[in-house]
Amino acid sequence: MTVTDTPPRARIGRFMAANPLVPLILLLIALLGLLEAMNPGIINRLWLANAIKIAIPLAMLAACQTLTMLTGGIDLSAGTAATIAAYVTATLSPLIGVPAAVAVAVACAALIGLVNGFGVAICRVHPLIMTLGTGLIATGCLLVYQRFVISTGTHIPDFLVWLGTGRTVGLPNGLVLFIPFAVLLIWGQRRTGFGRLLYALGSNENAARLSGVRGWQVYLSLYSLSGIIAGITGLLYLGLVKTPSLSLALPLDLPSVAAAVVGGTSIFGGRGGYAGTIVGALILTVLTTMLTLLHMPEGARRILFGLIILAVTALYIRLTDRT
Amino acid sequence: MTRFLANNGWTLGLAGLLAMLLVATKMIQPEFGVSGLDSLGRASLPFALATLGMAVVVIAGGIDLSFASMMAVCSVTAALLMEGASDGTSALVVLAVLALGAAMGAINGTLIVVTRVPDIVVTLAMLFVWQGTALLILNAPGGAAAPWLRSLIVGGVALPGVSPALTEWLPKSLVFLLACLCAIWLPIRRSKLGLMFYAIGSDASAAFRSGVPVGRTKIAAYAVTGLFAALGGLSVTMSTGIGEPIPGPYLLAAVAAVVLGGVVLGGGRGGLLGPILAVFVLRLVRMDLTLMSVDPNVTTIVEGSIMVVVVMLGGVLATRGRRT
């Protein structure tokens, strides 16, 4: 076997398939170069720190999508869970103190995840439907809850503001939370039994079941974990935006799916990983900045955003398709 | 007979549920009658058309997340072109909008077939594209609807030569819906194309080996969905009188009604009658709760819970059925 008789495109394809991160990082660098060419001098330390600060909540919410997509699922209630956690923290802090409020908030998000897990694991409902449904119910609950606390006023805990907007030596403080989180996930998805079970169930559920995997236990813990991650993201986002609202993290919902997809996680399960998702979230953040700089009408910006996601995914699938 | 019952058990159950809800409505609100039916029909029309469109594409094994945005594009195009137009021109506009819808659906389908990216990702990206298009066409709600279109769905049916007492209880909007269904879905269902939709939905590679042109059939299915999106967008413009560039809550409701109506996500099984009944069940529940003067936010919770509990029950029953 010689290297020379394979056509170059196939060779590139094979290399890309073996190292899916490489094309993504190349794309990110190309986009940064384009941005610099469009607006010379924009890329400096301040801008980079700002871009990372904005990308962190998106990347964390996309973790929910990555993990559930590995098993062939999706979590469309993540944005709602994040919003609820943020709103509950902000409104309960003046009433019962910060630690208790945070605990209640994360518990609410975990409850949403647990209900998702129950539906997907025990009742075998399609995750898309189940998470859409719980998202709808949770939004209704939030609207009802809001009427009881409308007079209490809001308080945003100081450490969340520090985490969300503060900077230490030029780097956003959010990284204090995000780096251990990302390391834990990337380590967990490949090196722990739970992580491998996700890939196993996503590749072939029947084979996994016949090898003795209790699928329902995995799904139940997976969706609860996804809910908890969404809740923590909501807390971080609250510190970043600093005004609680009833639709705080909802605009992040679909972009979080896009970040995971652009990052190379297969929506049918079994392929991908969190490292790609992080790069995907950065790519989306840079894209948004670029489109804002272009001074286009809002409509044209959305069209470009959609087309770019489609083009990136199509190109990626072309390059890494092994068949 | 028992086979008929087994095959249509889900649809019959939904019909029973709908009948029970109608009786319950009559008990809650003794005056519920002709005008109540009329407003129910008109409020359900965009939802019903959205559900029909979604059901077609789900049967063919796909899903269209860009549906509500396509409706918005059709709605604003119709409203913009119809403003101040004569009756003849507005009829042409209706035809043009229908063609536009089918073309948008065909674009979605072609992109899926050509790029080989999963349906859900392509239509997610197209959701942004169509949303942007709608905003470019019309930046804020505006435009107008031709009066004859409006009269098409408001009020009861009046047939010449038949005493109005016999027909006026039947809302025109319901007749409009059934006409759309009969004109579009029945010919397809009876033809080879309909069979091919079911074939690629249940097993694409088996269908391919039996000689079904999978790619072209998929594009056709998306085009039919786009046609329903155009009808849905038109019905929004018809009932509100303006074009609305921000998509309504139709995507979620359509997916919910499709599943509640017994169409299996993943394709190949289910019909269009079940989803229509499901739309009316969901709308009627909402109306009953409003009549009982329940907080509208609680109504959202109840609606979501019904949807989730029903699909959960369906899932449990399906697992049981497979075991025995």
mmCIF file of C-alpha atoms in Angstrom, chain A:
data_model
loop_
_atom_site.group_PDB
_atom_site.id
_atom_site.type_symbol
_atom_site.label_atom_id
_atom_site.label_comp_id
_atom_site.label_asym_id
_atom_site.label_seq_id
_atom_site.Cartn_x
_atom_site.Cartn_y
_atom_site.Cartn_z
ATOM 1 C CA MET A 1 0.000 0.000 0.000
ATOM 2 C CA THR A 2 1.445 3.321 -1.021
ATOM 3 C CA VAL A 3 0.205 6.704 -0.075
ATOM 4 C CA THR A 4 0.521 8.009 -3.626
ATOM 5 C CA ASP A 5 -2.212 5.978 -5.267
ATOM 6 C CA THR A 6 -5.057 7.300 -3.132
ATOM 7 C CA PRO A 7 -6.570 10.480 -4.579
ATOM 8 C CA PRO A 8 -5.705 13.526 -2.469
ATOM 9 C CA ARG A 9 -9.324 14.301 -1.625
ATOM 10 C CA ALA A 10 -9.874 10.851 -0.157
ATOM 11 C CA ARG A 11 -6.655 11.158 1.796
ATOM 12 C CA ILE A 12 -7.698 14.500 3.222
ATOM 13 C CA GLY A 13 -11.064 12.994 4.012
ATOM 14 C CA ARG A 14 -9.504 10.108 5.870
ATOM 15 C CA PHE A 15 -7.277 12.436 7.858
ATOM 16 C CA MET A 16 -10.226 14.647 8.721
ATOM 17 C CA ALA A 17 -12.311 11.669 9.772
ATOM 18 C CA ALA A 18 -9.538 10.507 12.085
ATOM 19 C CA ASN A 19 -9.068 13.998 13.558
ATOM 20 C CA PRO A 20 -12.431 15.721 13.346
ATOM 21 C CA LEU A 21 -11.173 18.641 15.404
ATOM 22 C CA VAL A 22 -8.632 19.751 12.803
ATOM 23 C CA PRO A 23 -11.039 21.029 10.108
ATOM 24 C CA LEU A 24 -13.120 22.762 12.775
ATOM 25 C CA ILE A 25 -10.161 24.615 14.221
ATOM 26 C CA LEU A 26 -8.980 25.518 10.691
ATOM 27 C CA LEU A 27 -12.440 26.904 9.984
ATOM 28 C CA LEU A 28 -12.379 28.915 13.208
ATOM 29 C CA ILE A 29 -8.992 30.390 12.310
ATOM 30 C CA ALA A 30 -10.189 31.181 8.776
ATOM 31 C CA LEU A 31 -13.243 32.960 10.174
ATOM 32 C CA LEU A 32 -11.064 34.950 12.577
ATOM 33 C CA GLY A 33 -8.830 35.912 9.628
ATOM 34 C CA LEU A 34 -11.847 37.016 7.626
ATOM 35 C CA LEU A 35 -13.076 39.074 10.571
ATOM 36 C CA GLU A 36 -9.678 40.758 10.900
ATOM 37 C CA ALA A 37 -9.671 41.476 7.143
ATOM 38 C CA MET A 38 -13.145 43.004 7.332
ATOM 39 C CA ASN A 39 -12.351 45.199 10.269
ATOM 40 C CA PRO A 40 -8.591 45.502 10.872
ATOM 41 C CA GLY A 41 -7.555 45.741 14.483
ATOM 42 C CA ILE A 42 -10.764 44.243 15.878
ATOM 43 C CA ILE A 43 -9.022 41.170 17.222
ATOM 44 C CA ASN A 44 -7.275 42.201 20.410
ATOM 45 C CA ARG A 45 -7.214 40.821 23.909
ATOM 46 C CA LEU A 46 -10.297 42.698 25.014
ATOM 47 C CA TRP A 47 -12.356 41.408 22.083
ATOM 48 C CA LEU A 48 -11.102 37.846 22.557
ATOM 49 C CA ALA A 49 -11.989 37.896 26.246
ATOM 50 C CA ASN A 50 -15.422 39.248 25.376
ATOM 51 C CA ALA A 51 -16.019 36.614 22.696
ATOM 52 C CA ILE A 52 -15.040 33.823 25.084
ATOM 53 C CA LYS A 53 -17.304 35.293 27.755
ATOM 54 C CA ILE A 54 -20.254 35.187 25.362
ATOM 55 C CA ALA A 55 -19.368 31.736 24.035
ATOM 56 C CA ILE A 56 -19.218 30.065 27.466
ATOM 57 C CA PRO A 57 -22.978 29.876 28.218
ATOM 58 C CA LEU A 58 -23.623 28.711 24.654
ATOM 59 C CA ALA A 59 -20.965 26.003 24.947
ATOM 60 C CA MET A 60 -22.359 24.857 28.307
ATOM 61 C CA LEU A 61 -25.912 24.658 27.025
ATOM 62 C CA ALA A 62 -24.600 22.812 23.972
ATOM 63 C CA ALA A 63 -23.161 20.235 26.396
ATOM 64 C CA CYS A 64 -26.763 19.151 27.094
ATOM 65 C CA GLN A 65 -27.314 18.689 23.368
ATOM 66 C CA THR A 66 -23.990 16.886 22.847
ATOM 67 C CA LEU A 67 -24.563 14.361 25.621
ATOM 68 C CA THR A 68 -28.143 13.600 24.628
ATOM 69 C CA MET A 69 -27.264 13.495 20.922
ATOM 70 C CA LEU A 70 -24.606 10.854 21.631
ATOM 71 C CA THR A 71 -27.459 8.506 22.519
ATOM 72 C CA GLY A 72 -29.506 9.642 19.523
ATOM 73 C CA GLY A 73 -31.659 12.040 21.547
ATOM 74 C CA ILE A 74 -31.936 15.799 21.904
ATOM 75 C CA ASP A 75 -32.838 18.114 24.789
ATOM 76 C CA LEU A 76 -35.022 20.992 23.623
ATOM 77 C CA SER A 77 -36.049 21.838 27.193
ATOM 78 C CA ALA A 78 -32.498 22.933 28.065
ATOM 79 C CA GLY A 79 -33.161 26.606 27.311
ATOM 80 C CA THR A 80 -36.310 26.551 29.434
ATOM 81 C CA ALA A 81 -34.534 24.804 32.309
ATOM 82 C CA ALA A 82 -31.766 27.425 32.212
ATOM 83 C CA THR A 83 -34.287 30.268 32.176
ATOM 84 C CA ILE A 84 -36.182 28.815 35.123
ATOM 85 C CA ALA A 85 -33.021 28.303 37.178
ATOM 86 C CA ALA A 86 -31.976 31.913 36.525
ATOM 87 C CA TYR A 87 -35.395 33.370 37.301
ATOM 88 C CA VAL A 88 -35.865 31.330 40.470
ATOM 89 C CA THR A 89 -32.428 32.311 41.764
ATOM 90 C CA ALA A 90 -33.000 35.997 41.107
ATOM 91 C CA THR A 91 -36.449 36.100 42.720
ATOM 92 C CA LEU A 92 -35.850 33.788 45.688
ATOM 93 C CA SER A 93 -32.517 35.278 46.781
ATOM 94 C CA PRO A 94 -34.122 38.239 48.627
ATOM 95 C CA LEU A 95 -36.605 35.858 50.298
ATOM 96 C CA ILE A 96 -34.615 32.840 51.484
ATOM 97 C CA GLY A 97 -30.993 33.792 50.988
ATOM 98 C CA VAL A 98 -28.571 33.037 48.177
ATOM 99 C CA PRO A 99 -27.452 29.445 48.947
ATOM 100 C CA ALA A 100 -30.991 28.175 49.411
ATOM 101 C CA ALA A 101 -32.183 29.972 46.266
ATOM 102 C CA VAL A 102 -29.412 28.457 44.161
ATOM 103 C CA ALA A 103 -30.201 25.022 45.571
ATOM 104 C CA VAL A 104 -33.904 25.384 44.767
ATOM 105 C CA ALA A 105 -33.079 26.641 41.271
ATOM 106 C CA VAL A 106 -30.808 23.737 40.408
ATOM 107 C CA ALA A 107 -33.349 21.335 41.917
ATOM 108 C CA CYS A 108 -36.036 22.743 39.589
ATOM 109 C CA ALA A 109 -33.797 22.231 36.568
ATOM 110 C CA ALA A 110 -32.945 18.724 37.721
ATOM 111 C CA LEU A 111 -36.646 17.972 38.120
ATOM 112 C CA ILE A 112 -37.269 18.939 34.491
ATOM 113 C CA GLY A 113 -34.435 16.634 33.470
ATOM 114 C CA LEU A 114 -35.810 13.839 35.642
ATOM 115 C CA VAL A 115 -39.241 14.093 33.996
ATOM 116 C CA ASN A 116 -37.565 13.985 30.565
ATOM 117 C CA GLY A 117 -35.586 10.968 31.663
ATOM 118 C CA PHE A 118 -38.688 9.217 32.977
ATOM 119 C CA GLY A 119 -40.511 9.726 29.687
ATOM 120 C CA VAL A 120 -37.599 8.697 27.493
ATOM 121 C CA ALA A 121 -36.379 5.802 29.641
ATOM 122 C CA ILE A 122 -39.533 4.206 31.040
ATOM 123 C CA CYS A 123 -42.236 5.221 28.567
ATOM 124 C CA ARG A 124 -40.010 5.147 25.479
ATOM 125 C CA VAL A 125 -41.270 8.514 24.178
ATOM 126 C CA HIS A 126 -39.181 10.110 21.420
ATOM 127 C CA PRO A 127 -36.810 12.600 23.151
ATOM 128 C CA LEU A 128 -37.752 15.409 20.723
ATOM 129 C CA ILE A 129 -41.416 15.185 21.742
ATOM 130 C CA MET A 130 -40.733 14.564 25.415
ATOM 131 C CA THR A 131 -38.398 17.538 25.835
ATOM 132 C CA LEU A 132 -40.627 19.839 23.783
ATOM 133 C CA GLY A 133 -43.533 18.848 26.025
ATOM 134 C CA THR A 134 -41.725 19.339 29.320
ATOM 135 C CA GLY A 135 -40.408 22.647 27.998
ATOM 136 C CA LEU A 136 -43.984 23.744 27.332
ATOM 137 C CA ILE A 137 -45.186 22.645 30.779
ATOM 138 C CA ALA A 138 -42.207 24.244 32.512
ATOM 139 C CA THR A 139 -42.790 27.549 30.704
ATOM 140 C CA GLY A 140 -46.393 27.499 31.910
ATOM 141 C CA CYS A 141 -45.245 26.809 35.485
ATOM 142 C CA LEU A 142 -42.760 29.688 35.273
ATOM 143 C CA LEU A 143 -45.498 32.085 34.144
ATOM 144 C CA VAL A 144 -47.721 31.025 37.048
ATOM 145 C CA TYR A 145 -44.833 31.234 39.528
ATOM 146 C CA GLN A 146 -43.968 34.715 38.268
ATOM 147 C CA ARG A 147 -47.293 36.100 39.497
ATOM 148 C CA PHE A 148 -46.545 35.062 43.073
ATOM 149 C CA VAL A 149 -43.155 36.734 43.233
ATOM 150 C CA ILE A 150 -43.892 39.807 41.145
ATOM 151 C CA SER A 151 -43.695 42.103 44.177
ATOM 152 C CA THR A 152 -40.612 40.673 45.895
ATOM 153 C CA GLY A 153 -38.066 42.309 43.607
ATOM 154 C CA THR A 154 -34.954 40.623 42.353
ATOM 155 C CA HIS A 155 -31.436 40.210 43.617
ATOM 156 C CA ILE A 156 -28.565 38.772 41.621
ATOM 157 C CA PRO A 157 -25.960 37.066 43.825
ATOM 158 C CA ASP A 158 -22.575 38.825 43.708
ATOM 159 C CA PHE A 159 -20.579 35.704 42.933
ATOM 160 C CA LEU A 160 -22.679 35.079 39.810
ATOM 161 C CA VAL A 161 -21.996 38.609 38.569
ATOM 162 C CA TRP A 162 -18.302 38.060 39.300
ATOM 163 C CA LEU A 163 -18.430 34.790 37.379
ATOM 164 C CA GLY A 164 -20.458 36.178 34.508
ATOM 165 C CA THR A 165 -18.897 39.559 33.800
ATOM 166 C CA GLY A 166 -15.677 39.849 35.797
ATOM 167 C CA ARG A 167 -12.177 39.616 34.321
ATOM 168 C CA THR A 168 -8.916 38.538 35.932
ATOM 169 C CA VAL A 169 -5.659 39.245 34.070
ATOM 170 C CA GLY A 170 -7.573 39.804 30.849
ATOM 171 C CA LEU A 171 -9.434 36.500 30.937
ATOM 172 C CA PRO A 172 -13.127 36.187 31.802
ATOM 173 C CA ASN A 173 -13.864 34.663 35.191
ATOM 174 C CA GLY A 174 -16.387 32.318 33.632
ATOM 175 C CA LEU A 175 -13.436 30.135 32.659
ATOM 176 C CA VAL A 176 -13.039 29.280 36.368
ATOM 177 C CA LEU A 177 -16.272 27.367 36.064
ATOM 178 C CA PHE A 178 -15.980 26.337 32.440
ATOM 179 C CA ILE A 179 -12.483 24.809 32.262
ATOM 180 C CA PRO A 180 -13.045 22.193 35.009
ATOM 181 C CA PHE A 181 -16.495 21.534 33.528
ATOM 182 C CA ALA A 182 -15.116 20.943 30.019
ATOM 183 C CA VAL A 183 -12.200 18.833 31.258
ATOM 184 C CA LEU A 184 -14.569 16.702 33.312
ATOM 185 C CA LEU A 185 -16.892 16.154 30.340
ATOM 186 C CA ILE A 186 -14.146 15.389 27.801
ATOM 187 C CA TRP A 187 -12.508 13.004 30.269
ATOM 188 C CA GLY A 188 -15.859 11.496 31.224
ATOM 189 C CA GLN A 189 -17.135 10.841 27.715
ATOM 190 C CA ARG A 190 -14.208 8.608 26.765
ATOM 191 C CA ARG A 191 -12.722 7.329 30.017
ATOM 192 C CA THR A 192 -15.665 6.480 32.240
ATOM 193 C CA GLY A 193 -18.164 3.671 31.999
ATOM 194 C CA PHE A 194 -21.054 6.110 31.801
ATOM 195 C CA GLY A 195 -19.486 7.940 28.857
ATOM 196 C CA ARG A 196 -18.892 4.746 26.950
ATOM 197 C CA LEU A 197 -22.440 3.606 27.611
ATOM 198 C CA LEU A 198 -23.672 6.778 25.892
ATOM 199 C CA TYR A 199 -21.704 5.943 22.742
ATOM 200 C CA ALA A 200 -22.817 2.298 22.946
ATOM 201 C CA LEU A 201 -26.507 3.157 23.225
ATOM 202 C CA GLY A 202 -26.225 5.710 20.432
ATOM 203 C CA SER A 203 -24.441 3.373 18.027
ATOM 204 C CA ASN A 204 -26.761 0.425 18.436
ATOM 205 C CA GLU A 205 -29.302 0.323 21.196
ATOM 206 C CA ASN A 206 -30.250 -3.311 20.665
ATOM 207 C CA ALA A 207 -26.651 -4.487 20.705
ATOM 208 C CA ALA A 208 -26.041 -2.499 23.881
ATOM 209 C CA ARG A 209 -29.119 -4.002 25.518
ATOM 210 C CA LEU A 210 -28.107 -7.526 24.558
ATOM 211 C CA SER A 211 -24.679 -6.896 26.064
ATOM 212 C CA GLY A 212 -26.359 -6.268 29.395
ATOM 213 C CA VAL A 213 -26.697 -2.484 29.421
ATOM 214 C CA ARG A 214 -29.735 -1.331 31.383
ATOM 215 C CA GLY A 215 -30.737 1.422 28.987
ATOM 216 C CA TRP A 216 -33.358 2.993 31.223
ATOM 217 C CA GLN A 217 -30.880 3.680 34.008
ATOM 218 C CA VAL A 218 -28.526 5.397 31.579
ATOM 219 C CA TYR A 219 -31.286 7.518 30.009
ATOM 220 C CA LEU A 220 -32.700 8.512 33.377
ATOM 221 C CA SER A 221 -29.335 9.689 34.704
ATOM 222 C CA LEU A 222 -28.372 11.256 31.347
ATOM 223 C CA TYR A 223 -31.436 13.489 31.118
ATOM 224 C CA SER A 224 -31.223 14.432 34.808
ATOM 225 C CA LEU A 225 -27.579 15.389 34.264
ATOM 226 C CA SER A 226 -28.597 17.402 31.217
ATOM 227 C CA GLY A 227 -31.171 19.264 33.305
ATOM 228 C CA ILE A 228 -28.592 20.049 36.007
ATOM 229 C CA ILE A 229 -26.086 21.325 33.419
ATOM 230 C CA ALA A 230 -28.814 23.521 31.924
ATOM 231 C CA GLY A 231 -29.604 24.867 35.407
ATOM 232 C CA ILE A 232 -25.968 25.785 36.076
ATOM 233 C CA THR A 233 -25.774 27.434 32.640
ATOM 234 C CA GLY A 234 -28.807 29.482 33.570
ATOM 235 C CA LEU A 235 -27.073 30.720 36.730
ATOM 236 C CA LEU A 236 -23.984 31.726 34.757
ATOM 237 C CA TYR A 237 -26.072 33.439 32.089
ATOM 238 C CA LEU A 238 -27.932 35.363 34.790
ATOM 239 C CA GLY A 239 -24.612 36.735 35.986
ATOM 240 C CA LEU A 240 -23.726 37.686 32.414
ATOM 241 C CA VAL A 241 -26.991 39.384 31.438
ATOM 242 C CA LYS A 242 -27.787 40.714 34.923
ATOM 243 C CA THR A 243 -31.524 41.132 34.278
ATOM 244 C CA PRO A 244 -33.763 38.129 34.933
ATOM 245 C CA SER A 245 -36.533 37.735 32.383
ATOM 246 C CA LEU A 246 -39.065 35.092 31.451
ATOM 247 C CA SER A 247 -37.296 34.262 28.189
ATOM 248 C CA LEU A 248 -33.699 34.718 29.308
ATOM 249 C CA ALA A 249 -31.967 31.699 27.781
ATOM 250 C CA LEU A 250 -34.603 30.750 25.213
ATOM 251 C CA PRO A 251 -32.766 32.459 22.314
ATOM 252 C CA LEU A 252 -29.848 30.111 23.072
ATOM 253 C CA ASP A 253 -31.938 26.983 22.548
ATOM 254 C CA LEU A 254 -31.620 26.468 18.801
ATOM 255 C CA PRO A 255 -28.062 27.874 18.564
ATOM 256 C CA SER A 256 -27.025 25.300 21.179
ATOM 257 C CA VAL A 257 -28.266 22.538 18.871
ATOM 258 C CA ALA A 258 -26.440 24.237 15.999
ATOM 259 C CA ALA A 259 -23.205 24.433 18.040
ATOM 260 C CA ALA A 260 -23.286 20.700 18.739
ATOM 261 C CA VAL A 261 -24.103 19.883 15.107
ATOM 262 C CA VAL A 262 -21.422 22.193 13.679
ATOM 263 C CA GLY A 263 -19.042 20.653 16.201
ATOM 264 C CA GLY A 264 -19.473 17.303 14.503
ATOM 265 C CA THR A 265 -21.759 15.426 16.875
ATOM 266 C CA SER A 266 -24.075 13.173 14.887
ATOM 267 C CA ILE A 267 -27.740 13.806 15.599
ATOM 268 C CA PHE A 268 -28.372 10.062 15.176
ATOM 269 C CA GLY A 269 -26.020 9.164 17.994
ATOM 270 C CA GLY A 270 -22.766 7.367 18.541
ATOM 271 C CA ARG A 271 -20.392 9.885 16.968
ATOM 272 C CA GLY A 272 -18.906 13.181 18.107
ATOM 273 C CA GLY A 273 -17.756 14.644 21.379
ATOM 274 C CA TYR A 274 -17.665 17.700 23.551
ATOM 275 C CA ALA A 275 -14.328 19.074 22.291
ATOM 276 C CA GLY A 276 -15.883 19.657 18.868
ATOM 277 C CA THR A 277 -18.885 21.336 20.465
ATOM 278 C CA ILE A 278 -16.677 23.904 22.221
ATOM 279 C CA VAL A 279 -15.096 24.838 18.883
ATOM 280 C CA GLY A 280 -18.584 24.868 17.349
ATOM 281 C CA ALA A 281 -19.782 27.353 19.964
ATOM 282 C CA LEU A 282 -16.755 29.585 19.281
ATOM 283 C CA ILE A 283 -17.431 29.416 15.528
ATOM 284 C CA LEU A 284 -21.052 30.480 16.056
ATOM 285 C CA THR A 285 -19.960 33.356 18.312
ATOM 286 C CA VAL A 286 -17.465 34.636 15.728
ATOM 287 C CA LEU A 287 -20.098 34.286 13.004
ATOM 288 C CA THR A 288 -22.597 36.327 15.002
ATOM 289 C CA THR A 289 -20.004 39.077 15.497
ATOM 290 C CA MET A 290 -19.237 39.088 11.781
ATOM 291 C CA LEU A 291 -22.874 39.336 10.799
ATOM 292 C CA THR A 292 -23.401 42.176 13.277
ATOM 293 C CA LEU A 293 -20.441 44.061 11.806
ATOM 294 C CA LEU A 294 -21.855 43.779 8.279
ATOM 295 C CA HIS A 295 -24.657 46.261 9.104
ATOM 296 C CA MET A 296 -27.214 44.169 7.281
ATOM 297 C CA PRO A 297 -30.921 44.193 7.996
ATOM 298 C CA GLU A 298 -31.964 41.669 10.627
ATOM 299 C CA GLY A 299 -33.623 39.413 8.033
ATOM 300 C CA ALA A 300 -30.533 39.084 5.843
ATOM 301 C CA ARG A 301 -28.433 38.261 8.906
ATOM 302 C CA ARG A 302 -30.727 35.397 9.860
ATOM 303 C CA ILE A 303 -30.660 34.058 6.301
ATOM 304 C CA LEU A 304 -26.850 34.095 6.270
ATOM 305 C CA PHE A 305 -26.707 32.444 9.701
ATOM 306 C CA GLY A 306 -28.933 29.583 8.532
ATOM 307 C CA LEU A 307 -27.084 29.113 5.252
ATOM 308 C CA ILE A 308 -23.690 29.061 6.953
ATOM 309 C CA ILE A 309 -24.783 26.406 9.465
ATOM 310 C CA LEU A 310 -26.094 24.319 6.579
ATOM 311 C CA ALA A 311 -22.942 24.777 4.485
ATOM 312 C CA VAL A 312 -20.605 23.944 7.374
ATOM 313 C CA THR A 313 -22.524 20.794 8.262
ATOM 314 C CA ALA A 314 -22.758 19.655 4.633
ATOM 315 C CA LEU A 315 -19.045 20.221 4.056
ATOM 316 C CA TYR A 316 -18.196 18.445 7.277
ATOM 317 C CA ILE A 317 -20.303 15.416 6.396
ATOM 318 C CA ARG A 318 -18.755 15.318 2.888
ATOM 319 C CA LEU A 319 -15.244 15.392 4.298
ATOM 320 C CA THR A 320 -15.642 12.887 7.097
ATOM 321 C CA ASP A 321 -17.975 10.431 5.343
ATOM 322 C CA ARG A 322 -16.151 7.135 5.438
ATOM 323 C CA THR A 323 -18.363 5.175 3.094
#
